[in-house]
mmCIF file of C-alpha atoms and ligand atoms in Angstrom:
data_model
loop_
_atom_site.group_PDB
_atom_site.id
_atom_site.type_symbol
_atom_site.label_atom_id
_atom_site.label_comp_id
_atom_site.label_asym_id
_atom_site.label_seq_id
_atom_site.Cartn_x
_atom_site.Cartn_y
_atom_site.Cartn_z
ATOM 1 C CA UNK A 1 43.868 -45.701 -7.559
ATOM 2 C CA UNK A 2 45.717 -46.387 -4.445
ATOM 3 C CA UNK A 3 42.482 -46.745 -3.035
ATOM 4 C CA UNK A 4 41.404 -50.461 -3.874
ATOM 5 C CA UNK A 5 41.042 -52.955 -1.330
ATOM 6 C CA UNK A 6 42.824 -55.711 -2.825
ATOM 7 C CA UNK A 7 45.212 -55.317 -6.134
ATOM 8 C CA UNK A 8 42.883 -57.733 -7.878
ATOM 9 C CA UNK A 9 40.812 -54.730 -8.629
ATOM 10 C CA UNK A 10 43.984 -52.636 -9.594
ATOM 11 C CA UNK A 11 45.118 -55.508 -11.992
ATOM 12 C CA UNK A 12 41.165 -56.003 -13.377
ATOM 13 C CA UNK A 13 41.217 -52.355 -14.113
ATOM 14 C CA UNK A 14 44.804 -52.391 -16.069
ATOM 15 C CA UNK A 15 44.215 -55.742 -17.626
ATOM 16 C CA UNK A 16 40.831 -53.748 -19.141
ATOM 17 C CA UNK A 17 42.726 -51.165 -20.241
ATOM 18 C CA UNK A 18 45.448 -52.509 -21.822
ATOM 19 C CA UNK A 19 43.158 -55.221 -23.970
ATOM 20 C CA UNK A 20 41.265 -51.708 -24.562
ATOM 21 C CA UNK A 21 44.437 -49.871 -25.945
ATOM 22 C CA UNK A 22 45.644 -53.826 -27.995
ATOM 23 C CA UNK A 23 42.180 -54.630 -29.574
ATOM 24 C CA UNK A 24 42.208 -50.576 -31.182
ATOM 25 C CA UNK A 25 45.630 -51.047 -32.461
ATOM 26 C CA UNK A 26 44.470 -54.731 -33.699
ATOM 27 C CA UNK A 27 41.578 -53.848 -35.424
ATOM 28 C CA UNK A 28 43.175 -50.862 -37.356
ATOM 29 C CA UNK A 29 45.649 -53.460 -38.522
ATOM 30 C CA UNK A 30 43.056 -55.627 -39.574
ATOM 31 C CA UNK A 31 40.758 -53.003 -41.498
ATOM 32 C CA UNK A 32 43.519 -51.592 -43.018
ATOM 33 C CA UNK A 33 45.577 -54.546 -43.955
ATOM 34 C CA UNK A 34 43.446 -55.737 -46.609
ATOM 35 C CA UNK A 35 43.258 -52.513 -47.914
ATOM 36 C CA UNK A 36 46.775 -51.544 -48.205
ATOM 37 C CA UNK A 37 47.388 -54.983 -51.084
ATOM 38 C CA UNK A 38 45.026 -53.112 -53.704
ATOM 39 C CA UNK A 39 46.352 -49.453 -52.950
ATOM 40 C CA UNK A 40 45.131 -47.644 -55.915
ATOM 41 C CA UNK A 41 42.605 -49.351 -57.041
ATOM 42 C CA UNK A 42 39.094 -47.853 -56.407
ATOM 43 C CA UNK A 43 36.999 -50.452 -54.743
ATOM 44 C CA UNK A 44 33.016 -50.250 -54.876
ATOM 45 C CA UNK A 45 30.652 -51.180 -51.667
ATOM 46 C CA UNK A 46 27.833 -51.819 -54.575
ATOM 47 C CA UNK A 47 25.148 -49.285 -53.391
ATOM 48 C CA UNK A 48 24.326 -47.887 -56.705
ATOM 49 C CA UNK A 49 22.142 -44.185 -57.077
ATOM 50 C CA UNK A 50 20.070 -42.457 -59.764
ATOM 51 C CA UNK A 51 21.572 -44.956 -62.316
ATOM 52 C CA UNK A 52 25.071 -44.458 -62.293
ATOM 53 C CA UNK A 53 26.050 -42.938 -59.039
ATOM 54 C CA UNK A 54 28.293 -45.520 -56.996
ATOM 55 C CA UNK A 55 29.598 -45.464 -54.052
ATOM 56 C CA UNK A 56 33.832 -46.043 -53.154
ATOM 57 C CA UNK A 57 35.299 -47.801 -50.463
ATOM 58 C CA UNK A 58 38.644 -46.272 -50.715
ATOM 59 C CA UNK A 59 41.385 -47.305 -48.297
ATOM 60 C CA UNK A 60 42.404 -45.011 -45.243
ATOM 61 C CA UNK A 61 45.212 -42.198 -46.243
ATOM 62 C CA UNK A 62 48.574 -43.737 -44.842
ATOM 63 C CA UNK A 63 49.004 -40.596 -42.601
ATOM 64 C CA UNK A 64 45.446 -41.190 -41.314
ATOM 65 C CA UNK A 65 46.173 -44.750 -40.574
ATOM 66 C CA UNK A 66 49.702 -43.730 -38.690
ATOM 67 C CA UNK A 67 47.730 -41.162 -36.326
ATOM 68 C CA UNK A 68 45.890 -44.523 -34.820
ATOM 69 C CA UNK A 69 49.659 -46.050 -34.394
ATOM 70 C CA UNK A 70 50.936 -42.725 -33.465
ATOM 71 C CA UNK A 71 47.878 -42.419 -30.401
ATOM 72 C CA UNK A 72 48.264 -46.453 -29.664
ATOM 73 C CA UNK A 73 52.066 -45.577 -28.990
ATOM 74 C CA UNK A 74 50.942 -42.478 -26.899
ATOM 75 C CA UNK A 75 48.747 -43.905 -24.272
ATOM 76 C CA UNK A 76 51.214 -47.097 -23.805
ATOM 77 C CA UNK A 77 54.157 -44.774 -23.167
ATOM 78 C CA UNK A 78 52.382 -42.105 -21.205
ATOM 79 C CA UNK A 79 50.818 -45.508 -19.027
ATOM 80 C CA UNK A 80 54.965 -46.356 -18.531
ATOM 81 C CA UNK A 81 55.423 -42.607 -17.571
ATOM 82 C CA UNK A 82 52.190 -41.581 -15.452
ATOM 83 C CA UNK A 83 49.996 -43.402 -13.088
ATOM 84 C CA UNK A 84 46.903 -44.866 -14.856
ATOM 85 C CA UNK A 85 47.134 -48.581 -14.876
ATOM 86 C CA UNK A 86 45.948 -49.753 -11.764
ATOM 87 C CA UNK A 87 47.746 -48.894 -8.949
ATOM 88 C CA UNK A 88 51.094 -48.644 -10.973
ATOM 89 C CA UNK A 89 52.260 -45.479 -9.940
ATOM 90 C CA UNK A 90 54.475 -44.745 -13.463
ATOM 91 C CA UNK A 91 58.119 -44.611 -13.475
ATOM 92 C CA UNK A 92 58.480 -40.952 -13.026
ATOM 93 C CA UNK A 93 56.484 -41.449 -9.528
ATOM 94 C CA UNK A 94 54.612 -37.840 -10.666
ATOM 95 C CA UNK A 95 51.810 -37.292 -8.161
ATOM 96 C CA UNK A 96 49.279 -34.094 -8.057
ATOM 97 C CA UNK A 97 49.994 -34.059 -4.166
ATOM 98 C CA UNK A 98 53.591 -33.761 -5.066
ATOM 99 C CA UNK A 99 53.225 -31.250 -7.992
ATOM 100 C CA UNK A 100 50.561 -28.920 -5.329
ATOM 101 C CA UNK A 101 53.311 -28.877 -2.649
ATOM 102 C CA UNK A 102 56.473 -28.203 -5.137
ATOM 103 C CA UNK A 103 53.819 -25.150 -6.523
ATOM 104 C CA UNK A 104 53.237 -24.002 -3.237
ATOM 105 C CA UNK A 105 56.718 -24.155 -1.743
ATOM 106 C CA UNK A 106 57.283 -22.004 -4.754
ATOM 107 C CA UNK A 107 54.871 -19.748 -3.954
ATOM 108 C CA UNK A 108 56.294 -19.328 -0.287
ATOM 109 C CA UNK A 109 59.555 -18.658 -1.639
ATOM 110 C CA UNK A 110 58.298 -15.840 -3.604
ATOM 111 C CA UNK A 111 55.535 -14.320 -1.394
ATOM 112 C CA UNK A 112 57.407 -14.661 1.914
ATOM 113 C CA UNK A 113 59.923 -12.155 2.286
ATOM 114 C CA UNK A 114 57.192 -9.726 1.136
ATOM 115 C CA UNK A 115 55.171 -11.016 3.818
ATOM 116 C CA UNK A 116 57.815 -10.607 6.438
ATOM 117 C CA UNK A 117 58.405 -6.983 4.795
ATOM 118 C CA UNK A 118 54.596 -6.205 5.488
ATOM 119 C CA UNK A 119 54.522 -8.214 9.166
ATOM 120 C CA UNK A 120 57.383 -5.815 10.399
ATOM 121 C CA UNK A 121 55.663 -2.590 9.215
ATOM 122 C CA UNK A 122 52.946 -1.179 11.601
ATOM 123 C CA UNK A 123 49.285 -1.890 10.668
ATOM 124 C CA UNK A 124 48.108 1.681 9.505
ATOM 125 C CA UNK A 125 51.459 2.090 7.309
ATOM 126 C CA UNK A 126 50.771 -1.085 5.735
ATOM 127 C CA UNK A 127 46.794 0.028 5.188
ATOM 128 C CA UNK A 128 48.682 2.947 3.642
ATOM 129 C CA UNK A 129 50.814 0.862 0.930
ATOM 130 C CA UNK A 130 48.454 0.693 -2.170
ATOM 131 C CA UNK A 131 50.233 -2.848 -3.193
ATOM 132 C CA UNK A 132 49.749 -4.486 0.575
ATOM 133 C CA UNK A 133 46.048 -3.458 0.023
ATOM 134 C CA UNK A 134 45.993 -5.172 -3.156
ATOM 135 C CA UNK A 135 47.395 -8.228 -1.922
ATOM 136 C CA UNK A 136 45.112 -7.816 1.673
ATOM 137 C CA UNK A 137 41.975 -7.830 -0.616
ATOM 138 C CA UNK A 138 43.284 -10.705 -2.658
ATOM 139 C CA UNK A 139 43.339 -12.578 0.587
ATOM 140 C CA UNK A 140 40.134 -11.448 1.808
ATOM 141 C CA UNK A 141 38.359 -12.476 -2.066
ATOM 142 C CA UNK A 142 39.908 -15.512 -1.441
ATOM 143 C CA UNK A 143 39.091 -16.108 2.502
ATOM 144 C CA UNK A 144 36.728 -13.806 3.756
ATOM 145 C CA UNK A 145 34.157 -13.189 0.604
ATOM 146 C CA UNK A 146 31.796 -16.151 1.286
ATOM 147 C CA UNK A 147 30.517 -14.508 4.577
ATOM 148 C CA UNK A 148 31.354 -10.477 4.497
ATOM 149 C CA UNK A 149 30.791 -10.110 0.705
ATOM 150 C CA UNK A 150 33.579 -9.560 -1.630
ATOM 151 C CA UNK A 151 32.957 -5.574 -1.058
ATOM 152 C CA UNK A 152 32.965 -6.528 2.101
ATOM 153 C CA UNK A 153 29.170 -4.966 2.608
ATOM 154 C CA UNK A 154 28.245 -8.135 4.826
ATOM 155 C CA UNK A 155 25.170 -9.396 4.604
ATOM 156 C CA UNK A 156 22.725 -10.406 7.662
ATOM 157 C CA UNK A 157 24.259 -11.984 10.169
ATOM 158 C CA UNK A 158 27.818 -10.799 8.713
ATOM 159 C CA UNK A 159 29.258 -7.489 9.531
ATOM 160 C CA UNK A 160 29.739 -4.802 6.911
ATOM 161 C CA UNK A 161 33.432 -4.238 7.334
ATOM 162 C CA UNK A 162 33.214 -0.679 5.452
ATOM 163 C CA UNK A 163 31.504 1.390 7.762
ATOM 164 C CA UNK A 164 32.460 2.750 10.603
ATOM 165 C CA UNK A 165 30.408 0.812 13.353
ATOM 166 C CA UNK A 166 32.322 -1.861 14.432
ATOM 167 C CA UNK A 167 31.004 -4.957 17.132
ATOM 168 C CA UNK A 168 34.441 -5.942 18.633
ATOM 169 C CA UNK A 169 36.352 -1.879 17.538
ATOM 170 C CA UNK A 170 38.107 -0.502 14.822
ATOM 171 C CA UNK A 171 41.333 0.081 15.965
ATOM 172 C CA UNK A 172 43.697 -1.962 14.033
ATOM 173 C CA UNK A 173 44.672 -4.012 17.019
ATOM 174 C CA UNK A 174 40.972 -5.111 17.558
ATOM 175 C CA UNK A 175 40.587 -6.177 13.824
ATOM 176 C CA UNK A 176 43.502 -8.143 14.183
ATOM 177 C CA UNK A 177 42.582 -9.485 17.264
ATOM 178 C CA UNK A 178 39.461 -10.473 16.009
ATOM 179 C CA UNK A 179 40.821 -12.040 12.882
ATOM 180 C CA UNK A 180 43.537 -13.971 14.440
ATOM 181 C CA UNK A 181 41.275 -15.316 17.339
ATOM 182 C CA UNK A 182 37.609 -15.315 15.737
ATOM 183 C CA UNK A 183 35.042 -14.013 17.681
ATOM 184 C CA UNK A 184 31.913 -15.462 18.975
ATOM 185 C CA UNK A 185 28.941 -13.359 19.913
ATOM 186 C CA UNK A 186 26.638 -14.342 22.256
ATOM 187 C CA UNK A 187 23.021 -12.927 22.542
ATOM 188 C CA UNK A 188 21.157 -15.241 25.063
ATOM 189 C CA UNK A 189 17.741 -16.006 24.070
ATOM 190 C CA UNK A 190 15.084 -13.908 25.834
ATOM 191 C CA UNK A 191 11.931 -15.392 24.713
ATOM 192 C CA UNK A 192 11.096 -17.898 28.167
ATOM 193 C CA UNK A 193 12.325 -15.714 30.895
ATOM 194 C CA UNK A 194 10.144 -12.319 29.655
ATOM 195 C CA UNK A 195 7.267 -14.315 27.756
ATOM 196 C CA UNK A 196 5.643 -12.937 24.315
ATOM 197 C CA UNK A 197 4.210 -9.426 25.349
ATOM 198 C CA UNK A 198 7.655 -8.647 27.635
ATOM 199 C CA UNK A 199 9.940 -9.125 24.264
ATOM 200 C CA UNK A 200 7.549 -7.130 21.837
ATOM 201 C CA UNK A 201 7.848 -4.490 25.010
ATOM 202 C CA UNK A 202 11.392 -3.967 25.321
ATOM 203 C CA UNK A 203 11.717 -4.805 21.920
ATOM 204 C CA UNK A 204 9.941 -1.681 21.034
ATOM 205 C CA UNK A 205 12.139 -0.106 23.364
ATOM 206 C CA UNK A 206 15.235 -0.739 21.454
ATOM 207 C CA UNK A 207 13.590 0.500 18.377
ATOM 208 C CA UNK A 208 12.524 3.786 20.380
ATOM 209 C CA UNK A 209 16.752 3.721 20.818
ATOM 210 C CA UNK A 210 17.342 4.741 16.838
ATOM 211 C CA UNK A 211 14.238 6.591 16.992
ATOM 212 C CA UNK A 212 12.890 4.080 14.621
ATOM 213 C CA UNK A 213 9.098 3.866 13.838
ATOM 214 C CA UNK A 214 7.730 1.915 17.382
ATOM 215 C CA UNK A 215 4.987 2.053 19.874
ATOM 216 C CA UNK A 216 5.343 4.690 22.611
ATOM 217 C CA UNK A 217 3.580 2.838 25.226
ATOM 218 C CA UNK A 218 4.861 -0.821 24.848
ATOM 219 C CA UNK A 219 8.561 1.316 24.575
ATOM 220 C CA UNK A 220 7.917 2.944 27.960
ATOM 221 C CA UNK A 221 6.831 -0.992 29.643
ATOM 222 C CA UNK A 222 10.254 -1.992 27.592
ATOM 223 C CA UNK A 223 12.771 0.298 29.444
ATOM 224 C CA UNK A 224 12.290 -1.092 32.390
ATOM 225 C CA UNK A 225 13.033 -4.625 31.372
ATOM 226 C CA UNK A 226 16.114 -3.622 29.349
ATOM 227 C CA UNK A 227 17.373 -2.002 32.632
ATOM 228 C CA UNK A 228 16.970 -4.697 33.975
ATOM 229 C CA UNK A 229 17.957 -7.920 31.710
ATOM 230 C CA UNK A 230 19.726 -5.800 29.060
ATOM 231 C CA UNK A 231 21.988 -3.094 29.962
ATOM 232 C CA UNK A 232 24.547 -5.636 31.439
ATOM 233 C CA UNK A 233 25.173 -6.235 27.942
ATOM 234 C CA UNK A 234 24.322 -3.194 26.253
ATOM 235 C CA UNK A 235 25.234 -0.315 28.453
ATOM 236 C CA UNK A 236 22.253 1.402 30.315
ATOM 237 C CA UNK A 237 21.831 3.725 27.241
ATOM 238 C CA UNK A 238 22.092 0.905 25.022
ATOM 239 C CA UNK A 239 25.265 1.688 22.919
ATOM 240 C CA UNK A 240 26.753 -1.084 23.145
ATOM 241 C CA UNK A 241 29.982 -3.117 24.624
ATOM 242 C CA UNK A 242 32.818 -4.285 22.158
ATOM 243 C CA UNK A 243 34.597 -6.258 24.570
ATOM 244 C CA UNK A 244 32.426 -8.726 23.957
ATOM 245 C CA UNK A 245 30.827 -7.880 21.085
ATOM 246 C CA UNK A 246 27.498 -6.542 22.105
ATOM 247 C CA UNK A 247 26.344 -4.248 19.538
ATOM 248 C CA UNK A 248 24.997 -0.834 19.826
ATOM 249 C CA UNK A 249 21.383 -0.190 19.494
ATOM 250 C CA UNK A 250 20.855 3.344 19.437
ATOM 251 C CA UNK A 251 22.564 3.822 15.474
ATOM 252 C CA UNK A 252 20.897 2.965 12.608
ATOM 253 C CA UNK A 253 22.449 0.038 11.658
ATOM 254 C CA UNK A 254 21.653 -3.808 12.367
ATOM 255 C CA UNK A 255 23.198 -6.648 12.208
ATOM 256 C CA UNK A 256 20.279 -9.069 12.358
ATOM 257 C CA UNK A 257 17.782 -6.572 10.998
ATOM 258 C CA UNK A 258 15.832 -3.876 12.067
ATOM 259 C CA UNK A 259 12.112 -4.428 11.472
ATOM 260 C CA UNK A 260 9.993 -5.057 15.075
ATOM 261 C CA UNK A 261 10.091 -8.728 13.848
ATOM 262 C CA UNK A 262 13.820 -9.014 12.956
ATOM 263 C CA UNK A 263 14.300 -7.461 16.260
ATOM 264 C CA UNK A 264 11.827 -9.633 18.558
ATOM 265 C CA UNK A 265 13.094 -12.868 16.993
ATOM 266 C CA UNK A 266 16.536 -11.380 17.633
ATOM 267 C CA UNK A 267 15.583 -11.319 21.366
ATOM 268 C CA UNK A 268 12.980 -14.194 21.574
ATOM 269 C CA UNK A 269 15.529 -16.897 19.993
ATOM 270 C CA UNK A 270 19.262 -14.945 20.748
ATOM 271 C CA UNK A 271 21.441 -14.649 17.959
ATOM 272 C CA UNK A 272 25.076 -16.261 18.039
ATOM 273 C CA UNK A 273 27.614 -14.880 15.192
ATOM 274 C CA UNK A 274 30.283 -16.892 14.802
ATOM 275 C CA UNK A 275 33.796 -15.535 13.249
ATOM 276 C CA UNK A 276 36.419 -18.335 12.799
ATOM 277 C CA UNK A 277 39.972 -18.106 13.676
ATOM 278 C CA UNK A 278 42.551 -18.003 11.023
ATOM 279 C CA UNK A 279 45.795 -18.017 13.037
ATOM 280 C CA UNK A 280 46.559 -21.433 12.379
ATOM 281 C CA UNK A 281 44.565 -21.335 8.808
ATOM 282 C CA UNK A 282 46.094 -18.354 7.541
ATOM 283 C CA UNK A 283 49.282 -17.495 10.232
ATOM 284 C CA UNK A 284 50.357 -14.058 11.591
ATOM 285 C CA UNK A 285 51.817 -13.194 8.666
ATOM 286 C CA UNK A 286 48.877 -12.769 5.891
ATOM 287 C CA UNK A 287 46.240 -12.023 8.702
ATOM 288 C CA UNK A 288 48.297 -8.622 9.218
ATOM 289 C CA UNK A 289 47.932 -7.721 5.847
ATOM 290 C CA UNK A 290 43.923 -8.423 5.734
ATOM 291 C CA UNK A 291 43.671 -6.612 9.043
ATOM 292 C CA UNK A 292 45.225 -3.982 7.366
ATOM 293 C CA UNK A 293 43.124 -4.118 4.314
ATOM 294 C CA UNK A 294 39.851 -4.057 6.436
ATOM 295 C CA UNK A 295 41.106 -1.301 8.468
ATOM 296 C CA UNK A 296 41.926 0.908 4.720
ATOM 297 C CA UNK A 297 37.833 0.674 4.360
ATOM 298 C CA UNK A 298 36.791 2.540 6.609
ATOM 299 C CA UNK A 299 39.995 4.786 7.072
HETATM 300 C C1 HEC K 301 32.126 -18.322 8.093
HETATM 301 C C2 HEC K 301 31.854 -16.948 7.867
HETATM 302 C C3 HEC K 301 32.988 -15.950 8.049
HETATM 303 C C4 HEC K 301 34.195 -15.922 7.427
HETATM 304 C C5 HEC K 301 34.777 -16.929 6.443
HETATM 305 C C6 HEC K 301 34.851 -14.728 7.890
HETATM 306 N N1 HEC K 301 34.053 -14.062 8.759
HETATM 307 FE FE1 HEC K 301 34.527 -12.330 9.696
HETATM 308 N N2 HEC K 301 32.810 -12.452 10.793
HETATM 309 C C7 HEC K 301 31.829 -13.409 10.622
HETATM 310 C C8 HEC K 301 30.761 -13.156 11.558
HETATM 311 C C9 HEC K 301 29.486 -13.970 11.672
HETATM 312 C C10 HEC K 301 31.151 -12.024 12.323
HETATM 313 C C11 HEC K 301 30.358 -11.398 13.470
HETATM 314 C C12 HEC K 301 30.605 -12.174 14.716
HETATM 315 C C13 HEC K 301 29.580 -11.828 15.742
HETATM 316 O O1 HEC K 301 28.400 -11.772 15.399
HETATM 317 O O2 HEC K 301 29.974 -11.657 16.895
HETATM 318 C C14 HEC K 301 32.432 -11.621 11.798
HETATM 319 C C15 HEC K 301 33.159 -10.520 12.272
HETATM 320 C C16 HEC K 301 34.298 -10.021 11.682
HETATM 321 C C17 HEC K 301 34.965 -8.810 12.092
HETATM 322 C C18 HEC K 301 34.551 -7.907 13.242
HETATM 323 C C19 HEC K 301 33.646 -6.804 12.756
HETATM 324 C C20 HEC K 301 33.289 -5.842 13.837
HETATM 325 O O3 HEC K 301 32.310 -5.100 13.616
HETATM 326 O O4 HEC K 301 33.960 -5.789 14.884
HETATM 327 C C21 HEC K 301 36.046 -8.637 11.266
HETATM 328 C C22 HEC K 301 37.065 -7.512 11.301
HETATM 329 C C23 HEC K 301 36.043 -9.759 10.351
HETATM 330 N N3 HEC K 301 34.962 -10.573 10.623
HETATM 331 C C24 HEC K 301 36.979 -9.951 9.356
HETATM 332 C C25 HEC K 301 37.076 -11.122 8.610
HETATM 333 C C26 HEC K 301 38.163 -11.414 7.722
HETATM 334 C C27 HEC K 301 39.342 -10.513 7.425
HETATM 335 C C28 HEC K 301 37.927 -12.657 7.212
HETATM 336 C C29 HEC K 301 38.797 -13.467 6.262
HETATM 337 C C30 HEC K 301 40.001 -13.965 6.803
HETATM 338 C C31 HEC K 301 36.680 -13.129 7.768
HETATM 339 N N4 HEC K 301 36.183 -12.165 8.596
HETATM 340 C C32 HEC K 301 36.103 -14.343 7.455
HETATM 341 C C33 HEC K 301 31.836 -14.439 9.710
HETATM 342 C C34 HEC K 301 32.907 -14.776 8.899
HETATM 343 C C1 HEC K 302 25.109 -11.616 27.656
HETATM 344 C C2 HEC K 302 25.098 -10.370 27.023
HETATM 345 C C3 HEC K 302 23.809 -9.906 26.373
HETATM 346 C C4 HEC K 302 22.595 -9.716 26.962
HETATM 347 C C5 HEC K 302 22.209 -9.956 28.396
HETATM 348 C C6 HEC K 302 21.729 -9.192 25.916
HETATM 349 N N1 HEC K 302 22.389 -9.101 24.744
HETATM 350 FE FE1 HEC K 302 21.626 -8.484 22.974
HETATM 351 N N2 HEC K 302 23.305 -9.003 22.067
HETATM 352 C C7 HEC K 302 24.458 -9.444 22.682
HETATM 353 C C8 HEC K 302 25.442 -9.773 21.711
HETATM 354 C C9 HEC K 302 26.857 -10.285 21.957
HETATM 355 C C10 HEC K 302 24.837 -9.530 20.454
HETATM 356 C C11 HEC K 302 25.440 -9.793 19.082
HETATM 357 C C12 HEC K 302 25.156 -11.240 18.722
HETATM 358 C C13 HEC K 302 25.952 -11.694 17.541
HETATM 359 O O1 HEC K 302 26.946 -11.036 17.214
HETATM 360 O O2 HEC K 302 25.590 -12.728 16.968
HETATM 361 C C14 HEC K 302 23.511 -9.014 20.740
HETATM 362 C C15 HEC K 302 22.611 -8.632 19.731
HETATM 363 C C16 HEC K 302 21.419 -7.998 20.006
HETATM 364 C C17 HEC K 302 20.560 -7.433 19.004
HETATM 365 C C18 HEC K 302 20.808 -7.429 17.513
HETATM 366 C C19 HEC K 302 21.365 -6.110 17.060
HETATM 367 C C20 HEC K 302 21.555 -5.981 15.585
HETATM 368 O O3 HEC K 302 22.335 -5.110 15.187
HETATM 369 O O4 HEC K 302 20.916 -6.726 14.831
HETATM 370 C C21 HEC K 302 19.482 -6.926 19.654
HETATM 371 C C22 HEC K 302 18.302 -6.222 19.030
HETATM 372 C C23 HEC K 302 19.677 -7.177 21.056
HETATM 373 N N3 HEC K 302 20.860 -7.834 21.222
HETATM 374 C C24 HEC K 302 18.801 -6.803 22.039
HETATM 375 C C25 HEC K 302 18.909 -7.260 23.346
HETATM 376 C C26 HEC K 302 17.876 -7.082 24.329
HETATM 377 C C27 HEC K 302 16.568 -6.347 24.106
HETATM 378 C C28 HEC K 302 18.311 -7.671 25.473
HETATM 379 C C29 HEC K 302 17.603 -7.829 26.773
HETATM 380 C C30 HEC K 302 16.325 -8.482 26.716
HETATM 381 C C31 HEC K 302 19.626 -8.195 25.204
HETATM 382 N N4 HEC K 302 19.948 -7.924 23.917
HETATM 383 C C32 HEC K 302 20.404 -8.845 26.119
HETATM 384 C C33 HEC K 302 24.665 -9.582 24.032
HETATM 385 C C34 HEC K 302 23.660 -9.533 24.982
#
């Protein structure tokens, strides 16, 4: 409401809705008036049936009547109480900004001291405590679902967080790391600089790496251009660098996919993962206990 431009809108609106709330009142008063001087008495609307069958035009039950009062006097006094008319912000001032922060000061109150329990313990003794896990995969339903899956099974593009094969390492420090800071992968694109036949080459190559279904041939033209443009990244066997995220080729398992054409688009367009930061979304405090609930997954 405290959005208009001008309070002529704000007063339109509350003129509106007080005529609204009046004219109700008023024309319960008038129906019912007349009604209320020949209590008792059975009045007919003259619509007659099958002879004899007439219909009544009985007056409203007094109780029935009061329930219209009873609402009328409702909405006026909740109007006093509670913004509604207008910009008139009620004379309890009640806003849902201020009800969300009293709730979550609340919740602070309550949940903190926990937290600060958990943030003091070591990372693998916390991933130990069956109740820290439940609240670390609270957080991560709540935080980290959307993108890793709320079994945390990822999906392409988004790590599985349950196995053991981990882009930036497993150690609890990494996973923290990673979660406080983000991560951002970087896998250049490939497709200019070694043109279509050089990427379905060395592409086959990295499928030859898993010992994945690939062409011998094109695989043996391949290892020389991942020697050359590749294994800066990679290592020269292809298995991989987590300092910055580079992941290893020679398991089983893919990020991106691991048909030939997951894998030459993979290295025709480069790929570029993106993990967000929660230290200032989340603070040190809850992004200890997720790193120790995504470290109980696979330990
Ligand atoms: C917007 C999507 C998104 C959200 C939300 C997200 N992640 Fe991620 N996460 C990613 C992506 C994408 C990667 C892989 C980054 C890359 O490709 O380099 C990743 C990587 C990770 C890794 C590293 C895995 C490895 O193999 O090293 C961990 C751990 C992780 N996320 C945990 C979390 C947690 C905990 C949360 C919740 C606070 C979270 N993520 C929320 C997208 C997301
Ligand atoms: C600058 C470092 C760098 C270079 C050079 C590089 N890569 Fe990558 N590569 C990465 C990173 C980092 C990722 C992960 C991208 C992400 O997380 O989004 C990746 C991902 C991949 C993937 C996807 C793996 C999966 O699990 O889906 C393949 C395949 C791949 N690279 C092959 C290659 C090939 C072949 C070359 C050489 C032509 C190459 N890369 C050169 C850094 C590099």
């Amino acid at each position: 409401m405290s959005d208009f431009v001008s309070s002529f809108w704000s007063g339109y609106v509350a003129v509106i809705t007080l005529v609204g709330i009046i004219g109700v009142a008023l024309f319960v008063w008038i129906v019912t008036a007349g009604q209320a001087a020949r209590k008792g008495k059975a009045d007919v609307t003259g619509h007659v049936w099958d002879e004899d069958l007439v219909e009544l035009n009985n007056p409203l039950p007094d109780w029935w009547r009061w329930m219209f009062y009873i609402s009328v006097a409702f909405a006026l006094g909740y109007l006093v109480l509670y913004p509604g008319l207008g910009s008139f912000k009620g004379v309890l001032g009640w806003t849902s900004h201020k009800e969300y922060r009293e709730e979550v000061a609340e919740a602070k109150k309550q949940y903190e001291p926990l937290f600060d329990k958990y943030l003091k313990q070591d990372i693998k003794a916390v991933a130990a405590d069956p109740e820290a896990r439940q609240i670390g995969q609270h957080l991560f339903l709540t935080y980290c679902s959307q993108c890793h899956g709320s079994d945390a099974g990822g999906a392409t593009g988004f790590p599985n967080l349950r196995d053991n094969d981990w882009l930036y390492g497993g150690e609890p420090e990494n996973i923290q790391t990673t979660i406080m800071n983000g991560r951002n992968g970087m896998m250049p694109p490939f497709g200019p600089a070694l043109g279509q036949d050089g990427v379905k080459a060395v592409a086959n190559y990295v499928l030859s790496l898993s010992g994945a279904r690939h062409d011998a041939a094109l695989a043996l033209k391949g290892k020389a251009i991942f020697a050359t443009n590749c294994a800066a990244c990679h290592g020269p066997t292809g298995t991989g660098n987590q300092f910055i995220g580079a992941p290893n080729l020679t398991d089983k398992i893919w990020l991106y996919g691991g048909s030939e054409k997951a894998v030459v688009e993979t290295i025709t367009k480069g790929r570029s993962g993106a993990m967000p930061a929660q230290k200032d979304n989340l603070g040190e405090a809850k992004v200890h206990l997720l790193a120790a609930y995504v470290y109980s997954l696979s330990h």
